[in-house]
Short mmCIF file of C-alpha atoms in Angstrom, two decimals:
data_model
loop_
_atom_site.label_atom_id
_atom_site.label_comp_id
_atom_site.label_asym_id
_atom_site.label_seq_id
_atom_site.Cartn_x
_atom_site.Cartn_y
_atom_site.Cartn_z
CA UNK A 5 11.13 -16.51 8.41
CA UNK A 6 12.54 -18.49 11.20
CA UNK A 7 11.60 -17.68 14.97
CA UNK A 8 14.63 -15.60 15.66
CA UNK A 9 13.54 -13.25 12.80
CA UNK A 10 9.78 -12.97 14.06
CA UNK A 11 10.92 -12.12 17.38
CA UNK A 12 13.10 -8.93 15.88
CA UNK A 13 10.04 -8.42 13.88
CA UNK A 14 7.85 -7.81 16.55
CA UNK A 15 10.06 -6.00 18.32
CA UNK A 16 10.93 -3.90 15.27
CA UNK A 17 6.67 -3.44 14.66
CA UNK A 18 6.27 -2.48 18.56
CA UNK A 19 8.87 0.69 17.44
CA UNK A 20 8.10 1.55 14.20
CA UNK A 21 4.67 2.69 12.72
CA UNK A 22 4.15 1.93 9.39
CA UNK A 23 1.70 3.50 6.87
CA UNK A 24 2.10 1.23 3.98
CA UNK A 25 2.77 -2.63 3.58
CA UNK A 26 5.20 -1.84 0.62
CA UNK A 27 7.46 0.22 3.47
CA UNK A 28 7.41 -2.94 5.95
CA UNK A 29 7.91 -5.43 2.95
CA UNK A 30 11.13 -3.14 1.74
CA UNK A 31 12.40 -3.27 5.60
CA UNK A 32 12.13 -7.30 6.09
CA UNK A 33 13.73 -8.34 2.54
CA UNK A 34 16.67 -5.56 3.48
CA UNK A 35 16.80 -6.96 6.93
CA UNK A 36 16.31 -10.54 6.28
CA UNK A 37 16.30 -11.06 2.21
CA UNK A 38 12.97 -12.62 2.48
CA UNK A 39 10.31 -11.65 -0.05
CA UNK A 40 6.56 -11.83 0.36
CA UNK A 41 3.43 -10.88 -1.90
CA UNK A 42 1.57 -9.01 -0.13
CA UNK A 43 -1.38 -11.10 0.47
CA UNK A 44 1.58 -13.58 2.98
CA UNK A 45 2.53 -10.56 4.81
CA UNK A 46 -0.83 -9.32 5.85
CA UNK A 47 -0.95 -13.00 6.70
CA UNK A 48 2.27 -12.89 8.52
CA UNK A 49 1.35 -9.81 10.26
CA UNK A 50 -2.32 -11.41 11.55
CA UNK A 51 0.02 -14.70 12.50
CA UNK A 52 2.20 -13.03 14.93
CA UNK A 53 -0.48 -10.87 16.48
CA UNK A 54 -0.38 -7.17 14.78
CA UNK A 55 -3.41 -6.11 11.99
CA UNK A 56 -2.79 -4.15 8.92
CA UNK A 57 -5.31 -2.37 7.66
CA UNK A 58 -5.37 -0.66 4.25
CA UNK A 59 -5.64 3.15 4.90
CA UNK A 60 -7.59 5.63 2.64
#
């Protein structure tokens, strides 16, 4: 993802709550065509300053 994209990212994750990382993942390859494993967007996620944390 390029900078521009981050930025709408963040801006996007300050809005929207998400419960599951398959939700987020479905919302940045729709919004961007980008595809991650999982693993890179939990790393993503840490990278731009916002946690994910698997919920029970």
């Amino acid at each position: 993802m390029n900078s521009q994209q981050i930025a709408q990212l963040r801006t996007h994750l300050q809005t929207q709550f998400y419960t599951n990382a398959g939700a987020l993942y479905h919302w940045i390859q729709a919004s961007f065509g980008v595809h991650y494993h999982s693993q890179g967007l939990v790393k993503l996620l840490h990278r731009i300053g916002f946690a994910y944390r698997k919920t029970d």
